PDB file of C-alpha atoms in Angstrom:
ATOM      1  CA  UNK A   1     -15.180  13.186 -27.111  1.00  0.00           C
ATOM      2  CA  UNK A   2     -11.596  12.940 -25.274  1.00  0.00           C
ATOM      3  CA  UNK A   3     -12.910  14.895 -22.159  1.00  0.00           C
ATOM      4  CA  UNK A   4      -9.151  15.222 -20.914  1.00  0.00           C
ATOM      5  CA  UNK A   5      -8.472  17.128 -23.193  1.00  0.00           C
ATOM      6  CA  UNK A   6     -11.834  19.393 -22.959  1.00  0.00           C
ATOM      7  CA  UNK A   7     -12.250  22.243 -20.187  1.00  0.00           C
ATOM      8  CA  UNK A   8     -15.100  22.784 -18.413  1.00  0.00           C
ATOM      9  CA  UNK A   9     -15.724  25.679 -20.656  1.00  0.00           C
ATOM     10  CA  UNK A  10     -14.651  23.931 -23.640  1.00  0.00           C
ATOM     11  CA  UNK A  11     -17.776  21.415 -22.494  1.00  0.00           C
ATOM     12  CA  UNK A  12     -20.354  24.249 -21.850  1.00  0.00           C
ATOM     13  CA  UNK A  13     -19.254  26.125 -25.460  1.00  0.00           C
ATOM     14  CA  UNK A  14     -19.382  23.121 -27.865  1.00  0.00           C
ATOM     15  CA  UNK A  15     -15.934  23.941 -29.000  1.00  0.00           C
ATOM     16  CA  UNK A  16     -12.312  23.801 -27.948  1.00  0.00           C
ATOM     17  CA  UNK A  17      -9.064  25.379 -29.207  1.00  0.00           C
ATOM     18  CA  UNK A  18      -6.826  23.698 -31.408  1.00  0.00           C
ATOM     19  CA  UNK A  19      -3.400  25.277 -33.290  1.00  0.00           C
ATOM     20  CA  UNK A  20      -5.067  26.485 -36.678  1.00  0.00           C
ATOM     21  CA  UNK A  21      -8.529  27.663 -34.552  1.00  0.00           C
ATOM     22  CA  UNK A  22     -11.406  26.328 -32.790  1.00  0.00           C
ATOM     23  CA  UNK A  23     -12.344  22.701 -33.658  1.00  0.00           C
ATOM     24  CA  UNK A  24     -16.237  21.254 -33.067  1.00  0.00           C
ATOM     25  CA  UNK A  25     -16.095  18.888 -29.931  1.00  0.00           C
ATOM     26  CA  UNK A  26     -18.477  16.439 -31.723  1.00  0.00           C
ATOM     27  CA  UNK A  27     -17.311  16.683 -35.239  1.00  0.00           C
ATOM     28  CA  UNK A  28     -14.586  17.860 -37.203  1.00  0.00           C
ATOM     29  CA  UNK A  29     -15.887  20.997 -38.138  1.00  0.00           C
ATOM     30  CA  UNK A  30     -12.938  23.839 -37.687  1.00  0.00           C
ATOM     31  CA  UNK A  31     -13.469  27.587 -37.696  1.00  0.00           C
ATOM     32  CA  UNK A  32     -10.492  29.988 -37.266  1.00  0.00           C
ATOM     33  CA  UNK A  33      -9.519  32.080 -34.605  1.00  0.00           C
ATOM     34  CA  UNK A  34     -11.413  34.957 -36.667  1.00  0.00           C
ATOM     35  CA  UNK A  35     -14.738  33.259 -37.021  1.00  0.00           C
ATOM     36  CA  UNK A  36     -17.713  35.072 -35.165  1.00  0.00           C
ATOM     37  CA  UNK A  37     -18.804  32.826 -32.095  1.00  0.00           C
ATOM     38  CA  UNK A  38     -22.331  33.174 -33.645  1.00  0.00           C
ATOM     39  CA  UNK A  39     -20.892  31.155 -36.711  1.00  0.00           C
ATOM     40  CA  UNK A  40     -19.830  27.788 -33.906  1.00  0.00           C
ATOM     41  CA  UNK A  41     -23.129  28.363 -32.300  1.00  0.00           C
ATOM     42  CA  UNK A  42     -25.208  28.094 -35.317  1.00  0.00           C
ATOM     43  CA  UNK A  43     -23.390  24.838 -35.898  1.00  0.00           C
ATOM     44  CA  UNK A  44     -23.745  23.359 -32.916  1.00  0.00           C
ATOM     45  CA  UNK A  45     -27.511  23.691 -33.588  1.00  0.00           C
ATOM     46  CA  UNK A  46     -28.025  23.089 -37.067  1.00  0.00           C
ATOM     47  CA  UNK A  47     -25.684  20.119 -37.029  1.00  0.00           C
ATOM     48  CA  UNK A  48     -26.044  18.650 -33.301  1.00  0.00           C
ATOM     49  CA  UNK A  49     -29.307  20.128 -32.084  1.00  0.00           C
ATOM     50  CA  UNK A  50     -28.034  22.597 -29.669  1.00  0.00           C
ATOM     51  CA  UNK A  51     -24.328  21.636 -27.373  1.00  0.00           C
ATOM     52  CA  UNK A  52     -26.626  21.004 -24.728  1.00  0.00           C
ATOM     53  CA  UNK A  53     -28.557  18.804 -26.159  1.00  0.00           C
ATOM     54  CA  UNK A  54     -25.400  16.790 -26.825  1.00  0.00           C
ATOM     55  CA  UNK A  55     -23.812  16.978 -23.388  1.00  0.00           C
ATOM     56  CA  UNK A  56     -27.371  15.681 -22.172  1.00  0.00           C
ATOM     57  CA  UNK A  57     -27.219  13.000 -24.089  1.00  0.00           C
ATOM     58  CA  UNK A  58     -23.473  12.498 -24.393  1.00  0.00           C
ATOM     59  CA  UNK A  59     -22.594   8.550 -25.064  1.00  0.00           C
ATOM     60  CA  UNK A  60     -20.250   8.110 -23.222  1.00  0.00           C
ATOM     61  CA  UNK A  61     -19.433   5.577 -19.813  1.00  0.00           C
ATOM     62  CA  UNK A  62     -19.083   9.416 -17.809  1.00  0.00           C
ATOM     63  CA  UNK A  63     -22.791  10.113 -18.448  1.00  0.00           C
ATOM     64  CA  UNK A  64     -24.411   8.468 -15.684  1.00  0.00           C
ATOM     65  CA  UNK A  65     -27.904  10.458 -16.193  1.00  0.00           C
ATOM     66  CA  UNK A  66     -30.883   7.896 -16.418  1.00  0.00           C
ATOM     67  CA  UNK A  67     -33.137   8.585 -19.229  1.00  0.00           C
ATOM     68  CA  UNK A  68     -35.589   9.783 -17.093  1.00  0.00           C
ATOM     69  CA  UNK A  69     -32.932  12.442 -16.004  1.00  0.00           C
ATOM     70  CA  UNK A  70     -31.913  13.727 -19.396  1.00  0.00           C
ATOM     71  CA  UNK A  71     -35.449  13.993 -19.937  1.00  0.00           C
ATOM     72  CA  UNK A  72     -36.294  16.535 -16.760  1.00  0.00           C
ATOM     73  CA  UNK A  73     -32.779  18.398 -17.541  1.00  0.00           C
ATOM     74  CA  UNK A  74     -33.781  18.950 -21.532  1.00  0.00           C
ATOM     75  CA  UNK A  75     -37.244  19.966 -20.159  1.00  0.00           C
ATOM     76  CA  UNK A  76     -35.937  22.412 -17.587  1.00  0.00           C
ATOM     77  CA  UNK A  77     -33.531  23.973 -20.242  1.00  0.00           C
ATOM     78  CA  UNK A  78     -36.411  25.298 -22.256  1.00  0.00           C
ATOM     79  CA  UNK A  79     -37.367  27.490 -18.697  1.00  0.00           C
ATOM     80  CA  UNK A  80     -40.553  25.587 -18.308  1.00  0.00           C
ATOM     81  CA  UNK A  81     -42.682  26.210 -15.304  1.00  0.00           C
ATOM     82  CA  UNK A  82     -42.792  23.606 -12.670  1.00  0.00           C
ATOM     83  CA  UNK A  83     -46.442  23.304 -12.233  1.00  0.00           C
ATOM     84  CA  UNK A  84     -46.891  23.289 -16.400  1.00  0.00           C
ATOM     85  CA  UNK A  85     -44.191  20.332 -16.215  1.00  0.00           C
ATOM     86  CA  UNK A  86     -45.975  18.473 -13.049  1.00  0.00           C
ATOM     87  CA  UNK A  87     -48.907  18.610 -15.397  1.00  0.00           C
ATOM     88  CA  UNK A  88     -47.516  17.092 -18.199  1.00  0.00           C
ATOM     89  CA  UNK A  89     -45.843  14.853 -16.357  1.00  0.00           C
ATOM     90  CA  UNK A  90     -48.886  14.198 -14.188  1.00  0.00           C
ATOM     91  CA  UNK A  91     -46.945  14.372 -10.953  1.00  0.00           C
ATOM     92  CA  UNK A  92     -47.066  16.949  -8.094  1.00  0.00           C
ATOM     93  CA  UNK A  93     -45.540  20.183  -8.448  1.00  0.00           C
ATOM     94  CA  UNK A  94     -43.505  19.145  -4.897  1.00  0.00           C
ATOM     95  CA  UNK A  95     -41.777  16.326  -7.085  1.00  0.00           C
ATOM     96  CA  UNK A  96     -40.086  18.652  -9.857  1.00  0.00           C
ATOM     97  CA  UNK A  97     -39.373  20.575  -7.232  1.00  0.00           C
ATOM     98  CA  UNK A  98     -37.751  17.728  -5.286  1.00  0.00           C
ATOM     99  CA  UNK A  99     -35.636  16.543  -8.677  1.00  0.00           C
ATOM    100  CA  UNK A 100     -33.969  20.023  -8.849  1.00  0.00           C
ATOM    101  CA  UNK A 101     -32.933  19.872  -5.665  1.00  0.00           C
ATOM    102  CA  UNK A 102     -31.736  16.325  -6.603  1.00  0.00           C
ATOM    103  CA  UNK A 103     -29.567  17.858  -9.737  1.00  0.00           C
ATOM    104  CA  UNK A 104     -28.275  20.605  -7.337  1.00  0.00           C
ATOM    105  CA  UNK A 105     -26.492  19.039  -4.677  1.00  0.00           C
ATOM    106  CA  UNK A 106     -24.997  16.569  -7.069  1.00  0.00           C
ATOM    107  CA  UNK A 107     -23.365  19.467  -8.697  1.00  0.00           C
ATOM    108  CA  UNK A 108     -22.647  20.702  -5.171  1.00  0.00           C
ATOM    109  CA  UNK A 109     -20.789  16.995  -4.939  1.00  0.00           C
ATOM    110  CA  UNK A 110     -19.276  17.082  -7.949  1.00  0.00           C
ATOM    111  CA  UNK A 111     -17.640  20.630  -7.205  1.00  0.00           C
ATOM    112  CA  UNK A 112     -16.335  19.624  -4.187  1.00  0.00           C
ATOM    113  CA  UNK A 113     -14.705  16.191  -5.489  1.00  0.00           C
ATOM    114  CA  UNK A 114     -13.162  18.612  -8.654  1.00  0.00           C
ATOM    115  CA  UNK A 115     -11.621  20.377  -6.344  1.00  0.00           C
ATOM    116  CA  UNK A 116      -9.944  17.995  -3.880  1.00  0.00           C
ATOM    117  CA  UNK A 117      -9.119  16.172  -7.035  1.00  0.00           C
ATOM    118  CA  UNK A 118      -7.462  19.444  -8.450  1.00  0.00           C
ATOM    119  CA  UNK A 119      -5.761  20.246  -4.983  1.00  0.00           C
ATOM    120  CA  UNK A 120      -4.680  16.538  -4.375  1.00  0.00           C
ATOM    121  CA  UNK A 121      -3.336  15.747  -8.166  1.00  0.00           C
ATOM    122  CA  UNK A 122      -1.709  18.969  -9.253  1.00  0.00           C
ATOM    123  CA  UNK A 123       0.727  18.832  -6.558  1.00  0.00           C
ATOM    124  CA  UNK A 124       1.875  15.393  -7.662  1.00  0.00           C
ATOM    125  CA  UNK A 125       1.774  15.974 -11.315  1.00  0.00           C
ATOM    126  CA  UNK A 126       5.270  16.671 -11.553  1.00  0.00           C
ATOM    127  CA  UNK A 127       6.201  13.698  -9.271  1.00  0.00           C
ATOM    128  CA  UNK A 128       4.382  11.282 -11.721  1.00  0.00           C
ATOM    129  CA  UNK A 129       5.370   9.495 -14.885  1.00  0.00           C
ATOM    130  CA  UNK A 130       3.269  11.033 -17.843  1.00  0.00           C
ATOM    131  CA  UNK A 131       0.548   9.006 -19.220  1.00  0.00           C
ATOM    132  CA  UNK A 132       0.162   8.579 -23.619  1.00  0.00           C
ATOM    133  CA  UNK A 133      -3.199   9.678 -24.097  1.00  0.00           C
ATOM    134  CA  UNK A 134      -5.774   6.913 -26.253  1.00  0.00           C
ATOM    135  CA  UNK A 135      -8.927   7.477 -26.851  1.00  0.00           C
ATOM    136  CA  UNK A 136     -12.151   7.228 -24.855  1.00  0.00           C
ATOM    137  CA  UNK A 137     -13.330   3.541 -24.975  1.00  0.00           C
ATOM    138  CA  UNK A 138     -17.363   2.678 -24.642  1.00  0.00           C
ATOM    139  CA  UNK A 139     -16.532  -0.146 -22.189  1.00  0.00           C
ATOM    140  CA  UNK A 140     -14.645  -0.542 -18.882  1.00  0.00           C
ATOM    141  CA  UNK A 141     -11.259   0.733 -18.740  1.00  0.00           C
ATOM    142  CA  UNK A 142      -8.761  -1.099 -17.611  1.00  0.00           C
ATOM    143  CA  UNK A 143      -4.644  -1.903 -17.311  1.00  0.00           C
ATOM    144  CA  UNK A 144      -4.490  -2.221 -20.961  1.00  0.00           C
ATOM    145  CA  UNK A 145      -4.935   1.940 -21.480  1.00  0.00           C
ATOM    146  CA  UNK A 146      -2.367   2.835 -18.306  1.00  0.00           C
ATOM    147  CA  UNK A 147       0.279   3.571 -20.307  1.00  0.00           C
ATOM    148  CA  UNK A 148       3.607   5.704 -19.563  1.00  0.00           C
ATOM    149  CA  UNK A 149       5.659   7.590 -21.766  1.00  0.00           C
ATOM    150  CA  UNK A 150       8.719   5.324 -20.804  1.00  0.00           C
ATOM    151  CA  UNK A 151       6.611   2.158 -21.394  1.00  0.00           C
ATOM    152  CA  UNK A 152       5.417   3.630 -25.034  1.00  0.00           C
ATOM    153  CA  UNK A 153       8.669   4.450 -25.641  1.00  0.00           C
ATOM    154  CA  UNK A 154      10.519   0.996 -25.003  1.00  0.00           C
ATOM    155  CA  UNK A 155       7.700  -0.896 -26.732  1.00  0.00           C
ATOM    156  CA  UNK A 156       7.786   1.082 -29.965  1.00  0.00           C
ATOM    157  CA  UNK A 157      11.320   1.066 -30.377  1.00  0.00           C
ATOM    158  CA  UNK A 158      11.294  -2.823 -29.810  1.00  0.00           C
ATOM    159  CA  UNK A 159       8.653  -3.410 -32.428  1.00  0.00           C
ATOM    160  CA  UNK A 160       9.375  -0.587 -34.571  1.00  0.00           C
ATOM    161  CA  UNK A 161      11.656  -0.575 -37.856  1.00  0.00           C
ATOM    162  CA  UNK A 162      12.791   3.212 -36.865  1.00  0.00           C
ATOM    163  CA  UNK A 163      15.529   2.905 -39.783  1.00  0.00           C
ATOM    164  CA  UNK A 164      13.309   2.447 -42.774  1.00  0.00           C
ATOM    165  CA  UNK A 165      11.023   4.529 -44.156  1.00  0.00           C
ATOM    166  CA  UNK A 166       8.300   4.504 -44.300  1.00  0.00           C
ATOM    167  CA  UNK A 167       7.369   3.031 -41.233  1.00  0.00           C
ATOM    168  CA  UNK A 168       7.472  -0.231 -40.728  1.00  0.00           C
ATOM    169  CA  UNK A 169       6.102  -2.604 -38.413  1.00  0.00           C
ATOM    170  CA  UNK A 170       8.242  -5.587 -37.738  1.00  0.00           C
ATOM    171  CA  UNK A 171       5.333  -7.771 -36.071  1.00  0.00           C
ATOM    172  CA  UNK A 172       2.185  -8.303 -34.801  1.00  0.00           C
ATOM    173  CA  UNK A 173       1.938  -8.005 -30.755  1.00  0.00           C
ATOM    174  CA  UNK A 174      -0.248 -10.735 -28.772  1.00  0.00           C
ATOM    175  CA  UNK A 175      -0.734  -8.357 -25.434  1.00  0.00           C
ATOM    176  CA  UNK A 176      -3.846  -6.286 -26.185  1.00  0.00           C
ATOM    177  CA  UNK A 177      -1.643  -3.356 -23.820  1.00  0.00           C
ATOM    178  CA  UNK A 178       1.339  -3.814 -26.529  1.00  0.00           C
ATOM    179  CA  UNK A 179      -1.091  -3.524 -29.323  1.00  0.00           C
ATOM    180  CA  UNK A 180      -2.670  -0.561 -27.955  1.00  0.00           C
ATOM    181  CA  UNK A 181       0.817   1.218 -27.814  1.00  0.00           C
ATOM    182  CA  UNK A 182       1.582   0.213 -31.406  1.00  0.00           C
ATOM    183  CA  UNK A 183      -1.778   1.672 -32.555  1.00  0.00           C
ATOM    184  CA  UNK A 184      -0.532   5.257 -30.773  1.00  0.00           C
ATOM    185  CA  UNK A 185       2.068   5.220 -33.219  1.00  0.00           C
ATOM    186  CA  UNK A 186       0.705   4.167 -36.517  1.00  0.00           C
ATOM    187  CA  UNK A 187      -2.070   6.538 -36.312  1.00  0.00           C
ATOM    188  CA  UNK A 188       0.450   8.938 -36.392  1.00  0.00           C
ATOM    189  CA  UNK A 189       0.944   8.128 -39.874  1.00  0.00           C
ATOM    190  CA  UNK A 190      -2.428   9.185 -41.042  1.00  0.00           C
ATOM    191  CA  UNK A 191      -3.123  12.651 -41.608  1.00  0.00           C
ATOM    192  CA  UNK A 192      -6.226  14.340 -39.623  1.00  0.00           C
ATOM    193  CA  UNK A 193      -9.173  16.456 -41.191  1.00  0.00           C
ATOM    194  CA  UNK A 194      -9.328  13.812 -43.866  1.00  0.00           C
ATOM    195  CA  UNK A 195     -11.645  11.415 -45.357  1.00  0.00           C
ATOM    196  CA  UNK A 196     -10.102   8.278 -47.222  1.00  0.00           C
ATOM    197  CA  UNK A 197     -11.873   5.506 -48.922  1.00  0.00           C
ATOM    198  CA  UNK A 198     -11.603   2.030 -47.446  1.00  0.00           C
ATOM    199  CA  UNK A 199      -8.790   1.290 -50.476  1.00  0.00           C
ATOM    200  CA  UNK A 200      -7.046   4.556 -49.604  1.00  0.00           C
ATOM    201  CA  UNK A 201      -6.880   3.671 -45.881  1.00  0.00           C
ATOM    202  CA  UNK A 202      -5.073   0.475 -47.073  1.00  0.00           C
ATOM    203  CA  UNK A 203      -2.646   2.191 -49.034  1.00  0.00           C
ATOM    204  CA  UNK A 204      -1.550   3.925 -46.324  1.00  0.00           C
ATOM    205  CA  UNK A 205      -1.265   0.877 -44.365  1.00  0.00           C
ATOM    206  CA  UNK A 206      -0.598  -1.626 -46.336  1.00  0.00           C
ATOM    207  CA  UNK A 207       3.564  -0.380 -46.517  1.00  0.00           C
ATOM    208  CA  UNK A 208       3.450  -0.359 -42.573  1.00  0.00           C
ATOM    209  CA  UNK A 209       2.492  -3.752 -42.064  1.00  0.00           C
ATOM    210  CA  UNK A 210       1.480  -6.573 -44.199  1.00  0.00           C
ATOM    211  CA  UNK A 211      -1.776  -7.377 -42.227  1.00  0.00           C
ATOM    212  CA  UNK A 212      -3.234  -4.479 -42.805  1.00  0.00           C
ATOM    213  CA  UNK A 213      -6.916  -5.430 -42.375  1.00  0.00           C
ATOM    214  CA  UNK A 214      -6.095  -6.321 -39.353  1.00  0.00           C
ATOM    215  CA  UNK A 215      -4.478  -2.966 -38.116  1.00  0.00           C
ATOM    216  CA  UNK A 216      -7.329  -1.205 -39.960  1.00  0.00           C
ATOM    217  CA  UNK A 217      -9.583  -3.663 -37.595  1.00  0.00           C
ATOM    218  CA  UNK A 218      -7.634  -2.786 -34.218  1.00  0.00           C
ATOM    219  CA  UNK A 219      -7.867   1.384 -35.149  1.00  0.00           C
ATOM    220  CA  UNK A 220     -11.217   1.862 -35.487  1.00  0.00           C
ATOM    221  CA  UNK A 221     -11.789  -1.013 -32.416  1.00  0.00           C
ATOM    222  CA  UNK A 222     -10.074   1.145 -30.324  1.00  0.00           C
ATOM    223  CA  UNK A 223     -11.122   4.282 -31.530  1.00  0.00           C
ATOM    224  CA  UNK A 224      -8.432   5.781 -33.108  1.00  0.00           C
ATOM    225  CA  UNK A 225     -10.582   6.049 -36.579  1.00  0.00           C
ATOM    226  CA  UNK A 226     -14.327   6.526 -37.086  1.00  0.00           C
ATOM    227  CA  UNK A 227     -15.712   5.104 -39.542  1.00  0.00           C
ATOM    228  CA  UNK A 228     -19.247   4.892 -41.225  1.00  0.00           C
ATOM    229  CA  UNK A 229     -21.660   2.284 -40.984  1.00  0.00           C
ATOM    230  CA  UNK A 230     -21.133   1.296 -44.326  1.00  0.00           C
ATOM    231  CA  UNK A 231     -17.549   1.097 -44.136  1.00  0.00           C
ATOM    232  CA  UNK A 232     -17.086   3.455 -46.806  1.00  0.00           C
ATOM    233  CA  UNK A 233     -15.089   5.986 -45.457  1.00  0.00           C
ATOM    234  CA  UNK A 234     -12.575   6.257 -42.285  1.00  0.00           C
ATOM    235  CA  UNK A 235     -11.239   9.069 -40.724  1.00  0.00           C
ATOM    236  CA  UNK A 236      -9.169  10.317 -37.825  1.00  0.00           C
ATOM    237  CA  UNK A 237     -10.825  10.002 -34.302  1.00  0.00           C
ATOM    238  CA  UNK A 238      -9.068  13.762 -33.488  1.00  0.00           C
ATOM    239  CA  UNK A 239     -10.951  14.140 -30.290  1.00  0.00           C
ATOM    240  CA  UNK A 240      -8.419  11.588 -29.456  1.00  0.00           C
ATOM    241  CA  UNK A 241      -4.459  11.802 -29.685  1.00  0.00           C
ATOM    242  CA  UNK A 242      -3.661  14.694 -31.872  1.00  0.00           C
TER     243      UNK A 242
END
């Protein structure tokens, strides 16, 4: 999930707007602009047991809820009584009690730092170099994914074949940040919504640049393609850059 991209009430819904529709925010299921909200919901629960089961349990380096915590938030979704949770629980009614009080001045925190962020940011927005979007990593973040527009630019055109086509990739970058950049671009190349076969992934490659396995590697490292465990099929990562 590329929360960027995501409102807040993109988050609470399950789903977010793309061109052609509404797109799933954990899959790539798309419904269009016609579709009956009851038709996204019953998705979100059939598929991903419920949105809010999935923002609970969201894994991602943003969720910092201990297991312990998604466990009292999924059990005060379902409305449950404090004193039938203490008892199940075997604690005091005083300490559920206590843990929702915990959960709401955290979201009393985290409104305030939204909007400071909001007030501080948006006024220097237009002062600021833009930013290429990548998608969300499972580990640390670090220089490597800072990337400007102006940077992306100058890179690709150095390493880029612009005047051939297809596209061709003239070599392979050392700097992880370079590589990154390059990966913006190729993925560019392969069409979203789609399913391909590990030999139709390489076709598709395969005329950018002769290592192929290796950019098929770096993609799906860096989350640019999903992929599943069996390696049998690839496709897009389109919760990342469109």
């Amino acid at each position: 999930m590329q929360l960027n991209h995501l409102t807040l009430t993109d988050l609470k819904r399950g789903w977010h707007p793309v061109p052609t529709g509404w797109q799933c925010n954990y899959c790539q299921a798309h419904w269009s602009t016609a579709s009956p909200e009851q038709e996204r919901n019953e998705h979100l629960t059939l598929v991903h047991g419920g949105n809010l089961s999935q923002l609970i349990h969201l894994d991602s380096r943003y969720n910092t809820l201990t297991n312990k915590q998604q466990d009292l938030l999924t059990a005060f979704a379902t409305g449950i009584k404090d004193q039938a949770l203490a008892n199940q629980l075997q604690v005091a009614a005083a300490t559920i009690r206590h843990q929702k009080f915990t959960f709401r001045e955290k979201a009393k925190q985290a409104r305030l730092y939204l909007a400071i962020y909001e007030a501080v940011f948006e006024q220097t927005a237009a002062q600021e170099t833009p930013l290429i979007d990548v998608p969300d990593q499972p580990g640390p973040v670090d220089d490597r994914f800072i990337i400007t527009e102006d940077e992306a630019a100058a890179t690709l055109q150095h390493y880029f074949d612009f005047d051939q086509q297809p596209l061709r990739l003239k070599r392979w970058p050392k700097k992880q940040k370079v590589i990154l950049t390059v990966l913006t671009r190729i993925i560019d190349e392969i069409p979203a919504n789609h399913h391909f076969s590990e030999t139709e992934l390489n076709q598709r490659l395969k005329p950018i640049y002769f290592d192929y396995p290796t950019v098929r590697r770096y993609l799906v490292d860096y989350g640019f393609l999903n992929r599943t465990t069996d390696g049998r099929e690839y496709w897009r990562n389109t919760n990342g850059k469109d």
